[in-house]
């Protein structure tokens, strides 16, 4: 019934592994919070579970250990065991990649080609608006001409009401009912 006493070197190794695990957790949380300040060795190690276990970074208090030892230590120390550490590892990679993407995008935003593309895009929008304005002005002129002809026919007493409704319906089918959007965008070719 007497349980054998754990050797002193075993206890020290377990404590060392626990401290190393807590250092990993702390470093990963720091990487997630501040991906710009991340340790490059740690980022590389996050690519695989075995690399994260085998890495040694003295500055951070991380000692190398086998993956099995890391898993056993996690299961003993962390609330959700190794899954918790693995989740932190994956989140670290995601945060760092998002940081790099944002950094790359910001650098591209400050480039001459980025602003040239923006200028070209705005020039296309401007041309579309001009084309739409011209289109609407032409259609308004056509409507005024229809109305002028109608008034001339009324004045001359030569009006065919069915023909007038037909012309109005034809115009409305082509250019929209009253209350429709006032501006029609003309697609550029």
Short mmCIF file of C-alpha atoms in Angstrom, two decimals:
data_model
loop_
_atom_site.label_atom_id
_atom_site.label_comp_id
_atom_site.label_asym_id
_atom_site.label_seq_id
_atom_site.Cartn_x
_atom_site.Cartn_y
_atom_site.Cartn_z
CA UNK A 1 0.00 0.00 0.00
CA UNK A 2 2.97 2.25 0.30
CA UNK A 3 3.28 4.26 -2.82
CA UNK A 4 6.87 4.60 -4.02
CA UNK A 5 8.26 8.08 -3.50
CA UNK A 6 8.87 10.05 -6.69
CA UNK A 7 12.59 10.68 -7.16
CA UNK A 8 13.78 14.24 -6.67
CA UNK A 9 15.10 14.58 -10.24
CA UNK A 10 11.64 13.57 -11.54
CA UNK A 11 9.94 16.24 -9.46
CA UNK A 12 12.44 18.85 -10.65
CA UNK A 13 11.92 17.80 -14.28
CA UNK A 14 8.14 18.06 -13.85
CA UNK A 15 8.47 21.55 -12.33
CA UNK A 16 10.80 22.59 -15.14
CA UNK A 17 8.31 21.29 -17.73
CA UNK A 18 5.45 23.09 -16.00
CA UNK A 19 7.35 26.40 -15.97
CA UNK A 20 8.28 25.90 -19.61
CA UNK A 21 4.64 25.18 -20.49
CA UNK A 22 3.45 28.31 -18.68
CA UNK A 23 6.13 30.30 -20.52
CA UNK A 24 4.80 28.92 -23.83
CA UNK A 25 1.23 29.84 -22.91
CA UNK A 26 2.30 33.32 -21.89
CA UNK A 27 4.38 33.81 -25.08
CA UNK A 28 1.51 32.62 -27.28
CA UNK A 29 -0.95 34.95 -25.56
CA UNK A 30 1.49 37.82 -26.03
CA UNK A 31 1.85 36.89 -29.71
CA UNK A 32 -1.95 36.91 -30.11
CA UNK A 33 -2.23 40.30 -28.39
CA UNK A 34 0.76 41.90 -30.16
CA UNK A 35 1.61 40.00 -33.35
CA UNK A 36 3.97 42.78 -34.45
CA UNK A 37 6.28 42.09 -31.51
CA UNK A 38 6.31 38.34 -32.04
CA UNK A 39 9.41 36.21 -31.63
CA UNK A 40 10.20 34.75 -35.08
CA UNK A 41 11.40 31.43 -33.66
CA UNK A 42 8.10 31.07 -31.80
CA UNK A 43 6.10 31.86 -34.94
CA UNK A 44 8.00 29.18 -36.86
CA UNK A 45 7.41 26.72 -34.02
CA UNK A 46 3.65 27.38 -34.11
CA UNK A 47 3.41 25.72 -37.52
CA UNK A 48 3.40 22.23 -35.97
CA UNK A 49 2.72 20.74 -32.54
CA UNK A 50 6.04 18.89 -32.54
CA UNK A 51 7.95 22.08 -33.39
CA UNK A 52 6.23 23.94 -30.55
CA UNK A 53 7.21 21.15 -28.16
CA UNK A 54 10.81 20.95 -29.36
CA UNK A 55 11.60 24.67 -29.40
CA UNK A 56 13.91 26.22 -26.82
CA UNK A 57 13.90 29.99 -26.33
CA UNK A 58 15.95 30.86 -23.26
CA UNK A 59 14.87 34.54 -23.26
CA UNK A 60 11.26 33.46 -22.76
CA UNK A 61 11.97 30.58 -20.38
CA UNK A 62 10.88 27.96 -22.91
CA UNK A 63 12.73 24.65 -22.68
CA UNK A 64 12.68 21.90 -25.29
CA UNK A 65 10.63 18.77 -24.53
CA UNK A 66 9.03 15.92 -26.41
CA UNK A 67 5.50 16.26 -27.72
CA UNK A 68 4.30 13.52 -25.35
CA UNK A 69 5.82 15.32 -22.36
CA UNK A 70 4.20 18.58 -23.49
CA UNK A 71 0.82 16.87 -23.84
CA UNK A 72 1.07 15.22 -20.40
CA UNK A 73 2.13 18.51 -18.79
CA UNK A 74 -0.74 20.36 -20.49
CA UNK A 75 -3.24 17.77 -19.31
CA UNK A 76 -1.92 18.12 -15.77
CA UNK A 77 -1.71 21.94 -15.65
CA UNK A 78 -4.14 23.53 -18.12
CA UNK A 79 -7.89 23.55 -17.62
CA UNK A 80 -8.63 22.15 -21.09
CA UNK A 81 -5.43 20.18 -21.39
CA UNK A 82 -3.44 20.06 -24.60
CA UNK A 83 -6.44 21.30 -26.61
CA UNK A 84 -6.05 24.67 -24.89
CA UNK A 85 -2.41 24.99 -25.93
CA UNK A 86 -3.14 23.79 -29.45
CA UNK A 87 -5.92 26.37 -29.77
CA UNK A 88 -3.49 29.10 -28.68
CA UNK A 89 -0.99 27.82 -31.24
CA UNK A 90 -3.56 28.02 -34.05
CA UNK A 91 -4.80 31.45 -32.94
CA UNK A 92 -1.22 32.69 -32.88
CA UNK A 93 -0.70 31.65 -36.48
CA UNK A 94 -3.99 33.24 -37.56
CA UNK A 95 -3.27 36.52 -35.76
CA UNK A 96 0.24 36.73 -37.15
CA UNK A 97 -0.93 36.01 -40.71
CA UNK A 98 -3.69 38.63 -40.35
CA UNK A 99 -1.08 41.08 -39.08
CA UNK A 100 1.17 40.39 -42.09
CA UNK A 101 -1.77 40.75 -44.48
CA UNK A 102 -2.75 44.07 -42.94
CA UNK A 103 0.85 45.27 -42.95
CA UNK A 104 1.25 44.28 -46.60
CA UNK A 105 -2.03 46.00 -47.51
CA UNK A 106 -0.99 49.15 -45.66
CA UNK A 107 2.32 49.20 -47.50
CA UNK A 108 0.51 48.73 -50.80
CA UNK A 109 -1.86 51.59 -49.90
CA UNK A 110 1.10 53.90 -49.64
CA UNK A 111 2.43 52.93 -53.06
CA UNK A 112 2.19 55.02 -56.21
CA UNK A 113 0.40 52.22 -58.09
CA UNK A 114 -2.30 52.03 -55.39
CA UNK A 115 -3.08 55.73 -55.78
CA UNK A 116 -2.92 55.50 -59.57
CA UNK A 117 -5.49 52.66 -59.45
CA UNK A 118 -7.70 54.80 -57.20
CA UNK A 119 -7.44 57.72 -59.63
CA UNK A 120 -8.39 55.45 -62.55
CA UNK A 121 -11.32 54.04 -60.60
CA UNK A 122 -12.60 57.52 -59.69
CA UNK A 123 -12.18 58.70 -63.29
CA UNK A 124 -14.38 55.78 -64.43
CA UNK A 125 -17.03 56.68 -61.84
CA UNK A 126 -16.87 60.31 -62.96
CA UNK A 127 -17.26 59.31 -66.62
CA UNK A 128 -20.23 57.09 -65.72
CA UNK A 129 -21.89 60.02 -63.98
CA UNK A 130 -21.26 62.29 -66.97
CA UNK A 131 -22.64 59.66 -69.36
CA UNK A 132 -25.70 59.22 -67.15
CA UNK A 133 -26.27 62.97 -67.02
CA UNK A 134 -26.05 63.21 -70.82
CA UNK A 135 -28.42 60.25 -71.17
CA UNK A 136 -31.00 61.85 -68.85
CA UNK A 137 -30.69 65.24 -70.58
CA UNK A 138 -31.35 63.61 -73.98
CA UNK A 139 -34.42 61.79 -72.65
CA UNK A 140 -35.75 64.95 -71.02
CA UNK A 141 -35.33 66.79 -74.34
CA UNK A 142 -37.24 64.00 -76.11
CA UNK A 143 -40.04 64.28 -73.56
CA UNK A 144 -40.23 68.05 -74.00
CA UNK A 145 -40.42 67.58 -77.80
CA UNK A 146 -43.26 65.08 -77.34
CA UNK A 147 -45.08 67.57 -75.13
CA UNK A 148 -44.49 70.45 -77.63
CA UNK A 149 -45.93 68.33 -80.50
CA UNK A 150 -48.87 67.43 -78.28
CA UNK A 151 -49.59 71.11 -77.52
CA UNK A 152 -49.28 72.01 -81.21
CA UNK A 153 -51.79 69.29 -82.09
CA UNK A 154 -54.17 70.47 -79.34
CA UNK A 155 -53.87 74.06 -80.61
CA UNK A 156 -54.55 72.95 -84.20
CA UNK A 157 -57.48 70.81 -83.04
CA UNK A 158 -55.84 67.81 -84.64
CA UNK A 159 -55.41 65.43 -81.71
CA UNK A 160 -55.72 61.68 -81.64
CA UNK A 161 -55.93 60.82 -77.92
CA UNK A 162 -55.15 57.13 -78.51
CA UNK A 163 -51.97 58.05 -80.39
CA UNK A 164 -50.94 60.44 -77.58
CA UNK A 165 -51.37 57.73 -74.94
CA UNK A 166 -49.42 55.32 -77.16
CA UNK A 167 -46.53 57.80 -77.41
CA UNK A 168 -46.58 58.40 -73.65
CA UNK A 169 -46.66 54.66 -72.89
CA UNK A 170 -43.81 54.08 -75.34
CA UNK A 171 -41.74 56.78 -73.61
CA UNK A 172 -42.50 55.39 -70.14
CA UNK A 173 -41.56 51.85 -71.19
CA UNK A 174 -38.23 53.10 -72.49
CA UNK A 175 -37.34 55.49 -69.70
CA UNK A 176 -39.28 54.46 -66.62
CA UNK A 177 -42.37 55.36 -64.69
CA UNK A 178 -42.58 58.53 -62.59
CA UNK A 179 -41.00 57.87 -59.20
CA UNK A 180 -38.35 55.57 -60.68
CA UNK A 181 -34.72 56.44 -59.88
CA UNK A 182 -33.85 59.74 -61.49
CA UNK A 183 -30.36 58.72 -62.55
CA UNK A 184 -29.57 55.81 -64.81
CA UNK A 185 -25.95 54.69 -64.84
CA UNK A 186 -24.56 53.97 -68.25
CA UNK A 187 -22.09 51.08 -68.14
CA UNK A 188 -18.68 51.81 -69.57
CA UNK A 189 -17.57 49.55 -72.38
#
